[in-house]
Amino acid sequence: MMRLGVAAALVDGVYRRGDVEIDDTGRVAAVGVPGRGRGLAVPGLVDLQVNGFAGVDFLTADVEGYVGAGAALARTGVLAYQPTLITSAPEQTIAALTIAGKAEAETTQGGAVGARILGVHLEGPFLSPERPGTHPTELLRAPDTTLARQLLTAGPVTQMTLAPELPGALDVITACVRAEVLISCGHSYATAAQAHAAFDHGARMVTHLFDAMRPFTHRDPGIVGAALTRGDILLGLIADPNHLAAETIQLAFRAAPGRVVLVTDALAASGCPDGHYRLGEVEFDVAEGVARRADGTLVGSTITLLDAVRHACDAGVPLESAVTAATHTPAALFPGQGVGLLRPGDPADVLVLDDSLTVRTVLHHGAPLDTEP
Ligand code: ZN
């Protein structure tokens, strides 16, 4: 039996004073244990949108790359994630999905110490040319159920981002929902009515709310207004000051308690020095941590998910809500997989944070990881 020596823990999103006990099999034995400790224990973080990390771009990575990126993510506190593939030609996406499937098998069966792959998030190719963000416009496609099914069978797809207003999108949504793939609306110029139609067909989430979509205005609330006011829709949010103002972050948390999912939209450049990098076919530069194409378009972010939690707190979001948005809420999409939870009986995938919300220790199945890269 081991104690973490913390003052409190976030258990099921609720602040519990007291220490945490880990048993000899690496599971959480007890919470709220009397004792005088320091810092806060929180569940391992869950990131649903990671394009790459630590020099690895998932569109072109090999299995070894995934293992390295997973280990680097774990050092930042992310213990489960969805590698995310930017729009590319279907053959390239299919090849990348095949590798992702191998990487998933290798990292779960091989017992690699690192962030666990929950499945792949396909961002594209059915996105709006009106809001491509950094996706190559010439590779965007009209929604097509045959191609969608081809992609779903090529690898372990768990989420697809599409623009719901495009002709044929509702059929793709129906096909994906039948295959139990989470549909998230994004890179979209959808009106509120078009967004509601997608949600009524089973879309459950919006990808990086506010970014790359029709803006909210008072008579034309668009996809943003539809998503904020519907209790059944999750809201992905890049809580990075370069993407969203503090008020915007706080607005989402206030309007949608328990529905915000913090994501990083991290890049190969994340966890690396400033410099020149690639995201699929897209080249970009990172200067002072901000990734932009030569034309100035933002390209994902280089923040860690714990940075996102800290930025949300700095924006005025309560700590419990910010941590829940990076653990419990995304983890609820993967029931029974034991991720994003800190409860007696669960594997001790736990972070110990100090008062400034930096990682002191990361426990993977009860064993401390070396957090020095
Ligand atoms: Zn995007």
XYZ file of C-alpha atoms and ligand atoms in Angstrom:
374
model
C 0.000 0.000 0.000
C 1.291 3.468 -0.921
C 0.041 6.971 -0.234
C 0.404 9.886 -2.650
C 0.922 12.463 0.091
C -1.621 14.896 -1.403
C -3.917 17.340 0.386
C -6.918 16.554 -1.841
C -8.121 14.732 -4.935
C -10.686 15.348 -7.661
C -12.941 12.304 -7.507
C -15.698 12.117 -10.143
C -15.216 15.829 -10.685
C -15.700 16.643 -6.998
C -13.019 18.078 -4.700
C -12.295 15.577 -1.888
C -9.990 16.655 0.925
C -7.537 13.979 2.098
C -4.879 11.655 0.734
C -5.124 8.886 -1.891
C -4.031 5.324 -1.241
C -2.775 3.002 -4.014
C -2.759 -0.773 -3.500
C -0.020 -3.192 -4.543
C -1.803 -4.098 -7.792
C -1.607 -0.453 -8.949
C -5.245 0.398 -8.281
C -6.735 3.233 -6.279
C -7.567 1.741 -2.857
C -9.027 4.735 -1.021
C -9.597 8.489 -1.281
C -10.215 11.043 1.469
C -7.631 9.313 3.675
C -6.777 11.470 6.723
C -3.264 12.907 6.680
C -1.341 16.103 5.989
C -0.121 16.310 2.422
C 0.489 18.832 -0.351
C -0.839 19.170 -3.869
C -3.820 17.749 -5.707
C -4.385 14.315 -7.283
C -6.404 14.309 -10.508
C -7.175 11.548 -13.026
C -4.893 11.077 -16.034
C -5.910 13.572 -18.711
C -7.807 12.603 -21.887
C -7.199 14.535 -25.140
C -9.591 13.889 -28.043
C -7.648 15.943 -30.594
C -3.921 15.390 -30.991
C -2.480 15.785 -34.515
C 1.019 15.016 -33.352
C 3.422 15.477 -30.495
C 7.121 15.650 -29.726
C 8.239 15.791 -33.352
C 5.789 13.092 -34.551
C 3.012 13.945 -37.060
C 0.408 11.166 -36.903
C -0.469 11.438 -40.601
C 3.001 10.192 -41.507
C 4.076 8.447 -38.280
C 5.217 4.830 -38.007
C 4.447 2.607 -35.016
C 7.684 3.615 -33.344
C 6.677 7.268 -33.727
C 3.396 6.561 -31.945
C 5.243 4.868 -29.092
C 7.539 7.889 -28.684
C 4.702 10.417 -28.928
C 2.615 8.396 -26.453
C 5.448 8.357 -23.945
C 5.989 12.120 -24.343
C 2.254 12.810 -23.961
C 2.184 10.748 -20.767
C 4.985 12.879 -19.314
C 2.686 15.898 -19.757
C -0.132 14.113 -17.911
C -2.163 12.868 -20.907
C -2.792 9.148 -20.363
C -5.388 8.548 -23.095
C -5.877 10.268 -26.459
C -7.251 10.196 -29.969
C -4.566 10.639 -32.612
C -6.170 13.046 -35.057
C -5.665 12.990 -38.818
C -5.927 16.198 -40.806
C -7.542 16.051 -44.274
C -5.383 14.253 -46.811
C -5.954 12.191 -49.974
C -8.056 9.088 -49.158
C -5.139 6.709 -49.899
C -2.945 8.569 -47.450
C -5.638 8.655 -44.758
C -6.224 4.913 -45.228
C -2.490 4.194 -44.936
C -2.291 6.322 -41.782
C -5.329 4.541 -40.314
C -3.672 1.164 -40.909
C -0.586 2.308 -38.993
C -2.762 3.767 -36.210
C -4.474 0.373 -35.846
C -1.085 -1.333 -35.498
C 0.068 1.305 -33.031
C -3.074 0.835 -30.956
C -2.537 -2.940 -30.813
C 1.171 -2.546 -30.074
C 0.707 0.013 -27.292
C -2.138 -1.824 -25.539
C -0.847 -5.421 -25.885
C 2.845 -4.551 -25.786
C 2.311 -2.830 -22.440
C 4.183 0.304 -23.588
C 4.324 2.916 -20.872
C 2.590 5.858 -22.402
C -0.689 7.478 -23.290
C -3.242 4.951 -24.466
C -4.774 5.289 -27.948
C -8.553 5.428 -27.617
C -9.123 5.456 -31.372
C -8.576 7.834 -34.266
C -10.275 11.185 -34.775
C -10.645 11.884 -38.502
C -10.816 15.637 -38.998
C -12.055 15.694 -42.593
C -12.238 15.227 -45.474
C -15.932 16.301 -45.454
C -15.277 19.879 -44.329
C -16.553 23.198 -45.641
C -14.334 25.027 -48.149
C -15.725 28.186 -46.478
C -13.960 27.345 -43.201
C -11.010 25.072 -44.022
C -8.723 26.512 -41.374
C -5.410 24.898 -42.206
C -6.866 21.882 -44.064
C -5.748 21.805 -47.729
C -8.831 23.064 -49.619
C -8.068 21.000 -52.736
C -8.325 17.778 -50.710
C -11.714 18.503 -49.114
C -14.523 16.254 -50.386
C -18.291 16.323 -50.629
C -19.786 13.942 -48.039
C -19.892 10.444 -49.469
C -21.094 7.410 -47.496
C -19.060 4.964 -49.613
C -15.813 6.792 -48.840
C -16.865 7.242 -45.205
C -17.382 3.468 -44.832
C -14.022 2.821 -46.507
C -12.303 5.077 -43.993
C -14.111 3.534 -41.028
C -13.014 0.031 -41.999
C -9.381 1.047 -42.581
C -8.618 1.595 -38.912
C -9.948 2.206 -35.418
C -11.950 5.391 -36.125
C -13.820 6.644 -33.052
C -14.629 10.231 -34.069
C -15.190 12.087 -37.330
C -15.408 15.852 -37.743
C -17.533 17.007 -40.667
C -19.434 20.077 -41.860
C -23.110 19.143 -41.451
C -24.482 21.678 -43.949
C -22.798 20.046 -46.955
C -25.082 18.061 -49.301
C -25.064 14.403 -48.231
C -23.683 15.107 -44.749
C -26.770 13.806 -42.947
C -26.405 10.418 -44.697
C -22.764 10.213 -43.602
C -23.799 11.127 -40.057
C -26.392 8.328 -40.047
C -23.862 5.792 -41.369
C -21.242 6.796 -38.790
C -23.685 6.799 -35.900
C -24.740 3.254 -36.886
C -21.049 2.292 -36.767
C -20.831 3.874 -33.285
C -18.455 6.597 -34.462
C -18.856 9.912 -32.680
C -19.814 12.641 -35.131
C -18.548 16.086 -34.327
C -19.505 19.122 -36.404
C -16.722 21.484 -37.335
C -14.918 23.444 -40.059
C -18.436 24.467 -40.907
C -20.536 27.382 -42.030
C -23.741 25.758 -40.709
C -26.681 27.860 -39.615
C -28.409 26.996 -36.347
C -31.103 25.091 -38.280
C -28.509 23.051 -40.157
C -26.688 22.300 -36.900
C -29.920 21.204 -35.222
C -30.623 18.844 -38.153
C -27.191 17.245 -37.656
C -27.704 16.918 -33.892
C -31.137 15.370 -34.529
C -29.405 12.819 -36.784
C -27.063 11.835 -33.957
C -24.085 14.233 -34.114
C -23.015 14.659 -30.481
C -20.218 17.202 -30.482
C -18.775 20.346 -32.028
C -15.074 20.442 -32.898
C -13.112 23.408 -31.507
C -16.168 25.560 -30.845
C -15.832 29.142 -32.180
C -12.764 28.286 -34.284
C -13.331 27.640 -38.014
C -17.113 28.066 -38.004
C -19.859 30.604 -38.727
C -19.599 33.235 -35.995
C -22.385 33.772 -33.472
C -24.438 36.910 -34.029
C -27.700 37.928 -32.425
C -30.024 37.086 -35.327
C -27.864 34.372 -36.812
C -26.577 32.287 -33.875
C -25.260 29.573 -36.197
C -23.757 26.300 -35.081
C -22.247 28.036 -32.027
C -25.628 29.164 -30.710
C -27.243 25.809 -31.474
C -24.507 23.876 -29.656
C -24.322 26.175 -26.629
C -28.063 25.982 -25.999
C -28.563 22.229 -26.498
C -27.997 20.097 -23.425
C -27.059 16.968 -25.396
C -24.052 18.357 -27.267
C -20.413 18.315 -26.173
C -18.246 21.305 -26.996
C -14.594 20.832 -27.913
C -12.598 23.892 -26.911
C -8.999 24.919 -27.588
C -8.390 26.863 -24.386
C -5.327 28.620 -25.669
C -5.141 32.438 -25.433
C -4.112 32.536 -29.118
C -7.351 30.790 -30.109
C -9.927 32.094 -27.620
C -10.300 35.121 -25.384
C -10.770 34.553 -21.656
C -14.412 35.691 -21.826
C -15.111 33.258 -24.655
C -13.675 30.354 -22.650
C -15.678 31.342 -19.596
C -18.844 31.814 -21.652
C -18.652 28.219 -22.913
C -18.158 26.788 -19.410
C -20.997 28.879 -17.979
C -23.435 28.114 -20.781
C -22.617 24.419 -20.935
C -21.637 23.052 -17.512
C -20.352 19.479 -17.825
C -20.396 19.667 -21.636
C -17.054 21.306 -22.387
C -14.202 19.073 -23.556
C -10.797 20.722 -23.491
C -8.587 19.656 -26.400
C -5.141 20.772 -27.476
C -5.249 20.298 -31.280
C -1.559 19.602 -30.625
C 1.008 19.338 -33.411
C 4.261 17.549 -34.043
C 5.801 20.822 -32.875
C 4.223 20.441 -29.408
C 6.796 19.641 -26.790
C 9.510 20.883 -29.196
C 11.436 24.140 -29.678
C 10.271 26.883 -32.077
C 11.047 26.068 -35.721
C 9.707 24.838 -39.046
C 7.321 21.846 -38.987
C 4.759 19.932 -41.070
C 1.183 18.835 -40.469
C 0.485 16.416 -43.308
C 1.103 18.496 -46.456
C 0.929 21.793 -44.570
C 4.144 23.562 -43.656
C 4.207 25.995 -40.783
C 6.475 27.860 -38.413
C 6.339 28.015 -34.646
C 7.481 31.288 -33.105
C 7.220 31.786 -29.345
C 5.008 28.698 -29.173
C 2.441 29.944 -31.730
C 2.057 27.854 -34.910
C 1.105 29.720 -38.092
C 1.245 29.119 -41.839
C 3.140 31.653 -43.929
C -0.214 33.416 -44.630
C -0.818 33.848 -40.878
C -3.496 31.132 -40.420
C -3.295 29.454 -37.020
C -2.279 25.797 -37.292
C -3.460 23.894 -34.217
C -1.667 24.711 -31.005
C 1.479 23.772 -29.154
C -0.052 23.845 -25.672
C -0.297 20.769 -23.472
C -3.677 19.735 -22.098
C -2.574 20.777 -18.642
C -1.751 24.225 -20.102
C -5.344 24.286 -21.374
C -6.626 23.482 -17.873
C -4.460 26.277 -16.463
C -5.627 28.754 -19.136
C -9.251 27.897 -18.378
C -8.621 28.538 -14.676
C -6.871 31.822 -15.531
C -9.977 32.739 -17.556
C -12.066 32.351 -14.409
C -13.289 28.772 -14.767
C -13.408 26.868 -11.451
C -10.622 24.283 -11.093
C -13.040 21.357 -10.747
C -14.812 22.316 -13.984
C -11.563 22.796 -15.895
C -10.157 19.429 -14.783
C -13.468 17.675 -15.460
C -13.374 19.040 -19.025
C -10.005 17.321 -19.535
C -10.861 14.047 -17.792
C -14.365 12.987 -16.863
C -16.315 14.564 -19.743
C -14.206 13.182 -22.624
C -13.726 9.862 -20.775
C -17.500 9.396 -20.562
C -17.420 8.793 -24.338
C -15.409 5.634 -23.621
C -17.387 3.910 -20.897
C -15.875 0.898 -19.206
C -12.349 1.677 -20.388
C -11.155 2.972 -17.032
C -9.761 6.250 -18.385
C -10.180 9.742 -16.967
C -11.335 8.499 -13.576
C -9.912 8.519 -10.074
C -12.066 6.199 -8.008
C -11.378 3.323 -5.662
C -11.002 0.145 -7.716
C -9.806 1.884 -10.896
C -6.242 1.596 -12.212
C -4.206 4.392 -10.616
C -3.625 6.545 -13.712
C -3.217 9.657 -11.647
C -1.377 12.978 -11.745
C -0.140 14.792 -8.709
C -0.196 18.548 -9.344
C 1.341 21.279 -7.261
C -0.499 24.479 -6.360
C 0.438 26.135 -9.669
C -1.086 23.150 -11.536
C 2.207 21.791 -12.792
C 2.885 18.062 -12.827
C 4.800 16.734 -9.840
C 4.253 13.036 -10.540
C 2.470 10.955 -13.166
C 1.374 7.481 -12.088
C 0.662 4.919 -14.813
C -1.130 1.901 -13.283
C 0.263 2.963 -9.928
C 3.898 3.237 -11.100
C 5.521 6.689 -11.217
C 6.769 7.737 -14.679
C 9.968 9.596 -15.152
C 8.571 13.025 -16.053
C 11.946 14.441 -17.134
C 12.150 14.101 -20.938
Zn -9.577 21.869 -36.964
